[in-house]
CSV table of C-alpha atoms and ligand atoms in Angstrom, one decimal:
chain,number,residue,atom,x,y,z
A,642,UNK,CA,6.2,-12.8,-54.9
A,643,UNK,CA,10.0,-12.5,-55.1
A,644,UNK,CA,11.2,-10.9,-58.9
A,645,UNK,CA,14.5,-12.5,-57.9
A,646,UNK,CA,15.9,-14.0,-61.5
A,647,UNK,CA,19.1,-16.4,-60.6
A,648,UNK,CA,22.4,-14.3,-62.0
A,649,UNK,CA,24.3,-17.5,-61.7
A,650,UNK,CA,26.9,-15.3,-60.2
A,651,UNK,CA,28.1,-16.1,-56.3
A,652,UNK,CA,28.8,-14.1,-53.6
A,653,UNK,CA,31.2,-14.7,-50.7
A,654,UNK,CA,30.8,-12.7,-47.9
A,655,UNK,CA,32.7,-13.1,-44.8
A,656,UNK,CA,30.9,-11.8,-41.5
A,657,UNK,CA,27.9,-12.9,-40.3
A,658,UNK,CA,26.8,-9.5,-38.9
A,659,UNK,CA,24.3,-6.7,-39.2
A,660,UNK,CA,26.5,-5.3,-42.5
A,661,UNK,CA,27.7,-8.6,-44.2
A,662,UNK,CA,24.1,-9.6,-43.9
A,663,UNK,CA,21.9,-6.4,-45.1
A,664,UNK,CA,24.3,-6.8,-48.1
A,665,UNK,CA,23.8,-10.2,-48.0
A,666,UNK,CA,19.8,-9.8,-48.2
A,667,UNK,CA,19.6,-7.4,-51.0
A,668,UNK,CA,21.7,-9.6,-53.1
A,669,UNK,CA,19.6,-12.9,-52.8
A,670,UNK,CA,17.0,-10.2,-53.5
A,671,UNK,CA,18.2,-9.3,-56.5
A,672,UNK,CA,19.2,-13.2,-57.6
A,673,UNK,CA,22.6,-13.8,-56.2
A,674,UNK,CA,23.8,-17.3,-54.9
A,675,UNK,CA,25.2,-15.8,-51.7
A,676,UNK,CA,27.1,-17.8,-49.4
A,677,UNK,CA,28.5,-16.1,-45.6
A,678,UNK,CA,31.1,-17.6,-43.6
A,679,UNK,CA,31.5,-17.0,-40.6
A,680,UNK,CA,34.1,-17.9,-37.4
A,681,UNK,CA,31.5,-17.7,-34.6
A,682,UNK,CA,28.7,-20.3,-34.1
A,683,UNK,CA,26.2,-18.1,-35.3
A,684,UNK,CA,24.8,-14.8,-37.0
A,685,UNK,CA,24.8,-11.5,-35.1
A,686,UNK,CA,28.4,-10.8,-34.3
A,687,UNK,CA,28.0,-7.5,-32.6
A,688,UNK,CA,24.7,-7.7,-32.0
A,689,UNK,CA,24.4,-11.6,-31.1
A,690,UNK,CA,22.8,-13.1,-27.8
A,691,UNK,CA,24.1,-16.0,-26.0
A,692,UNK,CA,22.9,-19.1,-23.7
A,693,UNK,CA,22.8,-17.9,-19.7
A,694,UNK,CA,21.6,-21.2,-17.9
A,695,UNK,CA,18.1,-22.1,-19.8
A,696,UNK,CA,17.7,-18.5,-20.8
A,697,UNK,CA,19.1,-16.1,-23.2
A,698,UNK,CA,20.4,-13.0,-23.3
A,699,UNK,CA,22.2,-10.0,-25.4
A,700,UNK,CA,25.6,-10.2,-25.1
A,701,UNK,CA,26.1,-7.2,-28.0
A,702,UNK,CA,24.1,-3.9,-28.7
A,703,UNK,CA,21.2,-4.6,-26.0
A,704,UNK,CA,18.7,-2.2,-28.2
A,705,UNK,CA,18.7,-1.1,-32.2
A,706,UNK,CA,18.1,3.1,-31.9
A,707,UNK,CA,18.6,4.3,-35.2
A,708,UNK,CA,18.0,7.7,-37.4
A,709,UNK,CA,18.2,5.8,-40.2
A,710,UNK,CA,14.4,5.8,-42.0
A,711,UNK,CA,14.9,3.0,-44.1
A,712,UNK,CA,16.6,0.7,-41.5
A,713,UNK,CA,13.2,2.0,-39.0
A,714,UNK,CA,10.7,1.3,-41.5
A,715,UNK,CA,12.1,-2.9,-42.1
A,716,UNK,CA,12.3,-2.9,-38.9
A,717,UNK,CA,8.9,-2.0,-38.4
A,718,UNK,CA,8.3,-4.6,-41.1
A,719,UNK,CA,8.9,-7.5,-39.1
A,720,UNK,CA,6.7,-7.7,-35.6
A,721,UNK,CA,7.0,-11.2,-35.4
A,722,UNK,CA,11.3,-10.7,-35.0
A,723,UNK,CA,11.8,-7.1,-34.0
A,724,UNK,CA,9.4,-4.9,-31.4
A,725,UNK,CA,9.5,-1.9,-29.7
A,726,UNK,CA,10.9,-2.0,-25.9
A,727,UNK,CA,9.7,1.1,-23.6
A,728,UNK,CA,11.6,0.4,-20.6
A,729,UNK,CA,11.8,2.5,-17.3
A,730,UNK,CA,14.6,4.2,-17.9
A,731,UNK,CA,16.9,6.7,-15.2
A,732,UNK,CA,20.4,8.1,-14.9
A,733,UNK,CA,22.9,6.7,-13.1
A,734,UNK,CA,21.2,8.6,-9.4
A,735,UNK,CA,18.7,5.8,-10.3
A,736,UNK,CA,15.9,8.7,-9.3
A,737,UNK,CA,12.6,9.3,-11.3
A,738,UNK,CA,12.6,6.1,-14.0
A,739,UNK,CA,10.1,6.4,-16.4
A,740,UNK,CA,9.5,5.3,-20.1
A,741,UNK,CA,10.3,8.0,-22.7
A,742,UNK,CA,7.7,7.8,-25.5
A,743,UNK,CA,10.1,10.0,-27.5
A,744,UNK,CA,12.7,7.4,-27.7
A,745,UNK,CA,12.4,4.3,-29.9
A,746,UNK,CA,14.5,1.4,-29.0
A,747,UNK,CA,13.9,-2.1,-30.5
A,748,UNK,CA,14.8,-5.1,-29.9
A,749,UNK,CA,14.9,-8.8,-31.3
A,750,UNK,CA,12.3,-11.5,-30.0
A,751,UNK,CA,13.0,-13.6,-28.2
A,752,UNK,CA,16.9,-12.6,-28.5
A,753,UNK,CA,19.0,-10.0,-30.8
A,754,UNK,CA,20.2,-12.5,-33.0
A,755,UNK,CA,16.8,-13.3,-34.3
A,756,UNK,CA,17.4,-10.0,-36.4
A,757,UNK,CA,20.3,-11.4,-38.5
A,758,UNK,CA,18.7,-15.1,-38.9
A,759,UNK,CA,16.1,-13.0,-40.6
A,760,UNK,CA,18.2,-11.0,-42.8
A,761,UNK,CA,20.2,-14.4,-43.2
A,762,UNK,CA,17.2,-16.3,-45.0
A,763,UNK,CA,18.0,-17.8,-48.7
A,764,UNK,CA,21.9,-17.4,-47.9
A,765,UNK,CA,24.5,-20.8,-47.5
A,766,UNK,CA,25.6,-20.0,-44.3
A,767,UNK,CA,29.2,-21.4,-43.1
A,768,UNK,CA,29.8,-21.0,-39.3
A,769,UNK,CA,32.7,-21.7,-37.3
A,770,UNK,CA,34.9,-20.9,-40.7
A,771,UNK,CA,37.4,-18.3,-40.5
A,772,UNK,CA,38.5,-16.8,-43.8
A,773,UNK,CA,41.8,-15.7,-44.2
A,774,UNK,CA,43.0,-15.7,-47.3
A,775,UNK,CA,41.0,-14.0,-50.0
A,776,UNK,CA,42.8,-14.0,-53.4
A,777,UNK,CA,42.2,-13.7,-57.1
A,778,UNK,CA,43.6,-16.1,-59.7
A,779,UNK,CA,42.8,-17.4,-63.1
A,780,UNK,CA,39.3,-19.1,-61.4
A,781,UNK,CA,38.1,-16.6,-59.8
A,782,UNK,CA,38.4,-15.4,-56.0
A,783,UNK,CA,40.0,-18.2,-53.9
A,784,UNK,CA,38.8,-18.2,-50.1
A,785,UNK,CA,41.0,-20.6,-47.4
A,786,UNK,CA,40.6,-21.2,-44.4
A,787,UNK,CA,42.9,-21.0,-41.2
A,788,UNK,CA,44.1,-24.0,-41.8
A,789,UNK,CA,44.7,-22.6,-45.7
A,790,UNK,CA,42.2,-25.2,-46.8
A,791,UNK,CA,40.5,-24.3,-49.7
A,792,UNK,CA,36.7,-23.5,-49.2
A,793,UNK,CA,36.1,-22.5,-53.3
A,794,UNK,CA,36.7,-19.8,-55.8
A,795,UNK,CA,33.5,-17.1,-55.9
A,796,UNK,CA,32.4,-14.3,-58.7
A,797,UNK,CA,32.8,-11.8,-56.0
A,798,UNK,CA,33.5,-11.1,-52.5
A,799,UNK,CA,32.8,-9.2,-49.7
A,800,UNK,CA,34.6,-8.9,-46.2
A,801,UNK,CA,32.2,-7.5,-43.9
A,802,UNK,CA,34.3,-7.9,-40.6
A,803,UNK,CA,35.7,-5.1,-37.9
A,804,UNK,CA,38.4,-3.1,-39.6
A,805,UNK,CA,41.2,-4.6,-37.5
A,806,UNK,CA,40.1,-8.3,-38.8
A,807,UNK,CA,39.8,-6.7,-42.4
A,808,UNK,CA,43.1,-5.9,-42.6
A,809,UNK,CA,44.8,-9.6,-43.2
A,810,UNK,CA,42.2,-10.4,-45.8
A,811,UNK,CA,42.8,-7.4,-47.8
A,812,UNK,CA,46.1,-8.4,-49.3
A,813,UNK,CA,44.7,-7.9,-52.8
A,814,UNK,CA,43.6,-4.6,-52.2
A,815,UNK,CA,46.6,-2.5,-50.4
A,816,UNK,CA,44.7,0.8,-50.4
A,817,UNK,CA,41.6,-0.5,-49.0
A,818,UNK,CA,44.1,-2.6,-46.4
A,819,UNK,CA,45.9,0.5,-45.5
A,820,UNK,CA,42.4,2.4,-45.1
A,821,UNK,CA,41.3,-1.0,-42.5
A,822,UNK,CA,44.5,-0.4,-40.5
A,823,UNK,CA,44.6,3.0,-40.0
A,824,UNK,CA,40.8,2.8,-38.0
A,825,UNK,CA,41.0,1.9,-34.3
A,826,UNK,CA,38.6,0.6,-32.2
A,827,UNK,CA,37.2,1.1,-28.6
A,828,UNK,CA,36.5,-2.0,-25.9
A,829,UNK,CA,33.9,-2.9,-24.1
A,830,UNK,CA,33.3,-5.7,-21.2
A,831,UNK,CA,29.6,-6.9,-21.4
A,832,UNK,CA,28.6,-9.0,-17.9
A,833,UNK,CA,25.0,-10.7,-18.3
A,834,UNK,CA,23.9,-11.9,-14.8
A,835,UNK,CA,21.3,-13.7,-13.8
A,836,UNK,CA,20.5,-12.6,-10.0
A,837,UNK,CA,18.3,-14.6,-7.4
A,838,UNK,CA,15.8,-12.2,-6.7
A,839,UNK,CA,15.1,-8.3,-8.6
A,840,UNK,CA,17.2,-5.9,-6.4
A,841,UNK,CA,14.5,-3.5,-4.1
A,842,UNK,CA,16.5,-0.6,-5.4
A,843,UNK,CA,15.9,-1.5,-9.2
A,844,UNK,CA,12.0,-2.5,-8.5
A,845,UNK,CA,10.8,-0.2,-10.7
A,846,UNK,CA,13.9,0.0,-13.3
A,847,UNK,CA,14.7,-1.3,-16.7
A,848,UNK,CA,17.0,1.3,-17.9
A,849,UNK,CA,20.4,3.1,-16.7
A,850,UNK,CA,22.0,5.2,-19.4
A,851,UNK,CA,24.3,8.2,-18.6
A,852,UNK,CA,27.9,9.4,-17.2
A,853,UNK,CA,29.5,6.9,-14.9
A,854,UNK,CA,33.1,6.1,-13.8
A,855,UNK,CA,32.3,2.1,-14.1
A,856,UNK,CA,29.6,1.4,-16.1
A,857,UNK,CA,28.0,3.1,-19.9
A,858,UNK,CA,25.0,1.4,-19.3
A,859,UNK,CA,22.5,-0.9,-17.1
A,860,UNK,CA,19.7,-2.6,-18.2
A,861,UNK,CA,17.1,-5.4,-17.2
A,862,UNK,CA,17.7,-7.8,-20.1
A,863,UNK,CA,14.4,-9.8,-18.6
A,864,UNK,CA,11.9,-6.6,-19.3
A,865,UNK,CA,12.3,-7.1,-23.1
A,866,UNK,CA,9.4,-8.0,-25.3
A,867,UNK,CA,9.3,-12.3,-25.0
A,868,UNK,CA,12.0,-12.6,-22.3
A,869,UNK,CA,11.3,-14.4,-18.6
A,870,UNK,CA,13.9,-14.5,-15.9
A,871,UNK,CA,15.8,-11.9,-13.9
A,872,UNK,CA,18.5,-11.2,-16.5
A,873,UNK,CA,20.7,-8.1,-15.9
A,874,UNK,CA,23.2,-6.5,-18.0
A,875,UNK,CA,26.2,-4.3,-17.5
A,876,UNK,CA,27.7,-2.5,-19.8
A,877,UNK,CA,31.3,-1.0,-18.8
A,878,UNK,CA,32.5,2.4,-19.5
A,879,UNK,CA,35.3,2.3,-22.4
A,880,UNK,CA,37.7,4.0,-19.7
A,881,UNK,CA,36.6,1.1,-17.3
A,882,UNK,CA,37.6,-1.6,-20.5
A,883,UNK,CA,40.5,0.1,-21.6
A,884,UNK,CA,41.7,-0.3,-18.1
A,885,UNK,CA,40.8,-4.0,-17.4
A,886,UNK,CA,40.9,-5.1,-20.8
A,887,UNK,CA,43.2,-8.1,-19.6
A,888,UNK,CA,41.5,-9.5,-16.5
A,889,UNK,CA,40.0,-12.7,-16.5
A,890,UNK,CA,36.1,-12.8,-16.7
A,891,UNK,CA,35.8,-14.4,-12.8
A,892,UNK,CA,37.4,-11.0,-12.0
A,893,UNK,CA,35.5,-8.8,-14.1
A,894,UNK,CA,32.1,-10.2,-12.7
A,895,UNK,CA,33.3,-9.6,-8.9
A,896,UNK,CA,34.1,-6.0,-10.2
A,897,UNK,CA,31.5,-5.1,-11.6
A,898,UNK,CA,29.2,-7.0,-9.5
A,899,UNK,CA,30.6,-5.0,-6.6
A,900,UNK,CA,30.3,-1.5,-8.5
A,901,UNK,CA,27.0,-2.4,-8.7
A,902,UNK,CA,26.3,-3.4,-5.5
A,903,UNK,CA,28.1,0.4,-4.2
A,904,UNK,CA,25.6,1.8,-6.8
A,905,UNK,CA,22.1,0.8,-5.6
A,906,UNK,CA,23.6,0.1,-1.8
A,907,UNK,CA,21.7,-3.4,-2.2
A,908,UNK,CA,23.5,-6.7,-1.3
A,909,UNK,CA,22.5,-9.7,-4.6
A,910,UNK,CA,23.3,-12.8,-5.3
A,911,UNK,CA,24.4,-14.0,-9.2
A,912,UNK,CA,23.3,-17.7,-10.2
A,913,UNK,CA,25.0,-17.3,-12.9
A,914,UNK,CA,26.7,-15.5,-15.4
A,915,UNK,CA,28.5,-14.7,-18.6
A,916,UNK,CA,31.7,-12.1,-19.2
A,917,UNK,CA,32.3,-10.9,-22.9
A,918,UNK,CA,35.1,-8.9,-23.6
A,919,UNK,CA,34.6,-7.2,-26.8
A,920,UNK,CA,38.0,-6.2,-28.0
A,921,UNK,CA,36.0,-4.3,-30.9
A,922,UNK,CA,33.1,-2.7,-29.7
A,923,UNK,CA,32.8,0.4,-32.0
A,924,UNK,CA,35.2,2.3,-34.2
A,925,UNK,CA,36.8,5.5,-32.9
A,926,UNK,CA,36.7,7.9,-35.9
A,927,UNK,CA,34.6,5.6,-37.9
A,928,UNK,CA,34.9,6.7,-42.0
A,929,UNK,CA,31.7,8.1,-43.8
A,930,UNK,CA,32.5,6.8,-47.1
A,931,UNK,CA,29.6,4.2,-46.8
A,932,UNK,CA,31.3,1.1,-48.5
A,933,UNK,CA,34.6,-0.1,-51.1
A,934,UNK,CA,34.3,-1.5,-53.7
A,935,UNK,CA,36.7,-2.3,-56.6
A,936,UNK,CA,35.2,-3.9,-59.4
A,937,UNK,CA,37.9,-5.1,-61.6
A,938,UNK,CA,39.0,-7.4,-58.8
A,939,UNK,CA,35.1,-7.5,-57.8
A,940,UNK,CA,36.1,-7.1,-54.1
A,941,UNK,CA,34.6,-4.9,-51.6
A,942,UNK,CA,34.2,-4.0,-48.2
A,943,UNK,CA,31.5,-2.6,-45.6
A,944,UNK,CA,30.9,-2.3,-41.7
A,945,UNK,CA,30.3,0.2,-39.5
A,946,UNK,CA,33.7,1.5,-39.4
A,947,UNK,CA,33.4,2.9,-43.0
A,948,UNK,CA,30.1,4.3,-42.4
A,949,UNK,CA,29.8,6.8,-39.2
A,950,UNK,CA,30.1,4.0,-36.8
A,951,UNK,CA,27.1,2.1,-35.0
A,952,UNK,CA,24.1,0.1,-35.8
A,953,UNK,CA,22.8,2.5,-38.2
A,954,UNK,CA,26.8,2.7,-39.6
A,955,UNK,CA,26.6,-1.5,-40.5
A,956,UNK,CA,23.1,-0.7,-41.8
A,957,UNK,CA,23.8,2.1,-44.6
A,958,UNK,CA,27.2,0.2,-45.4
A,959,UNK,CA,25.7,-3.2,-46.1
A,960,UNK,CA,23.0,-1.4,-48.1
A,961,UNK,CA,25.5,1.1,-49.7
A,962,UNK,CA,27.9,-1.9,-50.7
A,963,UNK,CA,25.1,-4.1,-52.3
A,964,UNK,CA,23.9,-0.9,-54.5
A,965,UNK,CA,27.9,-0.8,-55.8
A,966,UNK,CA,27.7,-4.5,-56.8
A,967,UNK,CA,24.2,-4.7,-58.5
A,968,UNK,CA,25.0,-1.3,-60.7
A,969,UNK,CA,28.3,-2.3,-61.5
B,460,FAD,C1,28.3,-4.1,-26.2
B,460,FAD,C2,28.0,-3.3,-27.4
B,460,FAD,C3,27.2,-2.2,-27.3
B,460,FAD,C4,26.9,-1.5,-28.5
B,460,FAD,N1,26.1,-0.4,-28.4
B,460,FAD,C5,25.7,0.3,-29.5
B,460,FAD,C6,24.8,1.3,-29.4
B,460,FAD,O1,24.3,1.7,-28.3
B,460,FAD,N2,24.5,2.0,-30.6
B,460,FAD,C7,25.0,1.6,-31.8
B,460,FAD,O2,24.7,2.2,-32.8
B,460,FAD,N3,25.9,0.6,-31.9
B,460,FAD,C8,26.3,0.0,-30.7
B,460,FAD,N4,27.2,-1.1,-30.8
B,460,FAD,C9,27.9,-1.3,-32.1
B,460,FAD,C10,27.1,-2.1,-33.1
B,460,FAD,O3,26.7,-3.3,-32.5
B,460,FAD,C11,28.1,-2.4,-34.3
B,460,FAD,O4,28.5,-1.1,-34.8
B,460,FAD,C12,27.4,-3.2,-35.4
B,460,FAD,O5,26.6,-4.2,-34.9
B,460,FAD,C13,28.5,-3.7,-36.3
B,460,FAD,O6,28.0,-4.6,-37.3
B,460,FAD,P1,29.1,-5.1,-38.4
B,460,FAD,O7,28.3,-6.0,-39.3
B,460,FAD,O8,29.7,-3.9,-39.1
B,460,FAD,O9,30.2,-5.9,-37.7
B,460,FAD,P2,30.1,-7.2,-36.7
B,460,FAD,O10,28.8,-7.2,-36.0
B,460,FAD,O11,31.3,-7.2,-35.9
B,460,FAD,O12,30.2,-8.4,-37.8
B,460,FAD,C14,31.4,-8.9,-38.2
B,460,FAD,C15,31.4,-10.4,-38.2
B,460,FAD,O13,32.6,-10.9,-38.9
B,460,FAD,C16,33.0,-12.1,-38.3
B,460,FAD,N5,34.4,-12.3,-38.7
B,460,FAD,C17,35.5,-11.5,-38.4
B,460,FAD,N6,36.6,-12.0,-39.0
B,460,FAD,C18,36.2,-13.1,-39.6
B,460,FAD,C19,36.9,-14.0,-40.5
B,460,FAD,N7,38.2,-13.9,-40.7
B,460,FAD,N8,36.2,-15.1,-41.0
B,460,FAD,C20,34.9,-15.2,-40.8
B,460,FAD,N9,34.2,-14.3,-40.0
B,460,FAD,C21,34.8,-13.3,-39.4
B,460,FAD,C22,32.8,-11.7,-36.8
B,460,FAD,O14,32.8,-12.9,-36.0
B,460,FAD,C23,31.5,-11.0,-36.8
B,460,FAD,O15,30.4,-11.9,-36.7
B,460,FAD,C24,27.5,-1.8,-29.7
B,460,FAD,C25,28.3,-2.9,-29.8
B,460,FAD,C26,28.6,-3.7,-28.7
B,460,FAD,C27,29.5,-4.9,-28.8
């Protein structure tokens, strides 16, 4: 039974993903009327999925590995939404693939952004809304949207977006603005394809991880836990991004179809597929300072880029942040 007793204070937090959520969670938790908004059409942000045909597939993070115990042991909590992939996994000489037992990776069922739907339960969630202004007066904190419509005044808020996106909504905080804009961020170009038939090469592989010119990683998206199809996704290498960063997706999946193609030396056929070009994959020399969080103007700030970067990075921020709020 939830011990939940309503504080009949609200929370606004902008961004939908892995941070804005966990902080999100712990607040309804504790009796919060929480509401997200959001720009995208759903939850996940860098770890959300996407439609390929009549399938689905991870268009963000492909797998959650983390060090982090408590983010393991809620994971572990939740079989019916997160389980544990053991893929065959090889190096880029695509020799010798076998599971590694030492290695936990998990991943959503039946797609990634199950994880944040979870974590998004007993929140009002606004999507497709961008946010951008966030400014206290006399009511409380006023949130407008892009087109500087007013979407209400809230107790608190919490912006919960990549640093680079932080930094116009953090007018009212210049320290914490200056602290978004000084973080930069490394690319990525995600392509998801869905190929005709398994390539004879890759028979008897789920997993490429390791040091490549073209790509950072490979895997068979269709070998997850719940997932049909033959679903392939390739990761580029940041050099690789950085360097295309401004070609047009058609390009990018005849690239990187044909680097894969030299790779195994086997000729395939794509029925369809989906380019993402993730301008902010991950945080260069993310902070470790967990979260911010001022409470005379009851404003803060998490994400990974304040908290070593990565999966586990969003977790311990989100969680860090909502520990500020509830104690202060
Ligand atoms: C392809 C890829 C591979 C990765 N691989 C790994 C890995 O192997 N290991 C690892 O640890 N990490 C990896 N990461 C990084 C990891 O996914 C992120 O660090 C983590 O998910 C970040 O979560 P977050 O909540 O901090 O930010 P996000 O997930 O980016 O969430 C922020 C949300 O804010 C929304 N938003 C932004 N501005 C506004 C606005 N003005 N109004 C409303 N909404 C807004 C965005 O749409 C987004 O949904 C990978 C990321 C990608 C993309």
């Amino acid at each position: 039974m939830s011990k939940a007793i309503n504080t009949g204070e609200s929370v606004a937090i902008i961004g939908a993903g892995l941070s804005g959520l966990r902080c999100a969670s712990l607040l309804v938790e504790a009796g919060y009327s929480v509401s997200v908004f959001e720009k995208s059409r759903g939850t996940g942000g860098r770890l959300s999925s996407s439609r390929l045909g009549s399938l689905t597939t991870d268009l963000g993070v492909p797998f959650i590995e983390t060090q982090d115990k408590d983010f393991n042991a809620w994971l572990s909590d939740h079989p019916e939404t997160v389980q544990r992939w053991l893929p065959y996994q090889t190096d880029f000489s695509l020799s010798d693939p076998k599971p590694n037992e030492a290695r936990h990776l998990w991943v959503g069922v039946p797609r990634s952004s199950m994880l944040t739907r979870l974590l998004a339960k007993g929140v009002t969630l606004h999507t497709e809304t961008r946010v951008s202004v966030i400014w206290p007066d006399r009511n409380g904190i006023l949130l407008r949207d892009e087109q500087s419509e007013v979407l209400g005044h809230f107790d608190k808020v919490v912006v919960a977006t990549p640093a680079p996106q932080a930094v116009p909504l953090l007018d009212a905080l210049q320290s914490y603005q200056a602290k978004a804009a000084a973080i930069s961020m490394l690319p990525a170009w995600v392509l998801s394809i869905e190929l005709e038939k398994r390539p004879q090469s890759l028979m008897s592989i789920d997993l490429i991880e390791g040091t490549h010119p073209e790509f950072s990683r490979i895997l068979r998206d269709s070998s997850k836990p719940g997932r049909t199809g033959e679903i392939w996704t390739l990761q580029a290498s940041t050099e690789w991004s950085q360097a295309y960063l401004n070609l047009s997706s058609e390009t990018v999946m005849h690239e990187m179809i044909a680097s894969l193609v030299a790779l195994t030396g086997d000729p395939m056929k794509a029925t369809n597929y989906r380019a993402h070009r993730w301008l902010y994959c991950d945080a260069q020399s993310p902070d470790a300072i967990d979260a911010l969080w001022d409470k005379d103007k009851a404003i803060g700030v998490c994400g990974e880029w304040l908290a070593g970067g990565g999966v586990d990075g969003a977790w311990k921020s989100g969680s860090a942040l909502a520990q500020m709020i509830l104690s202060s």
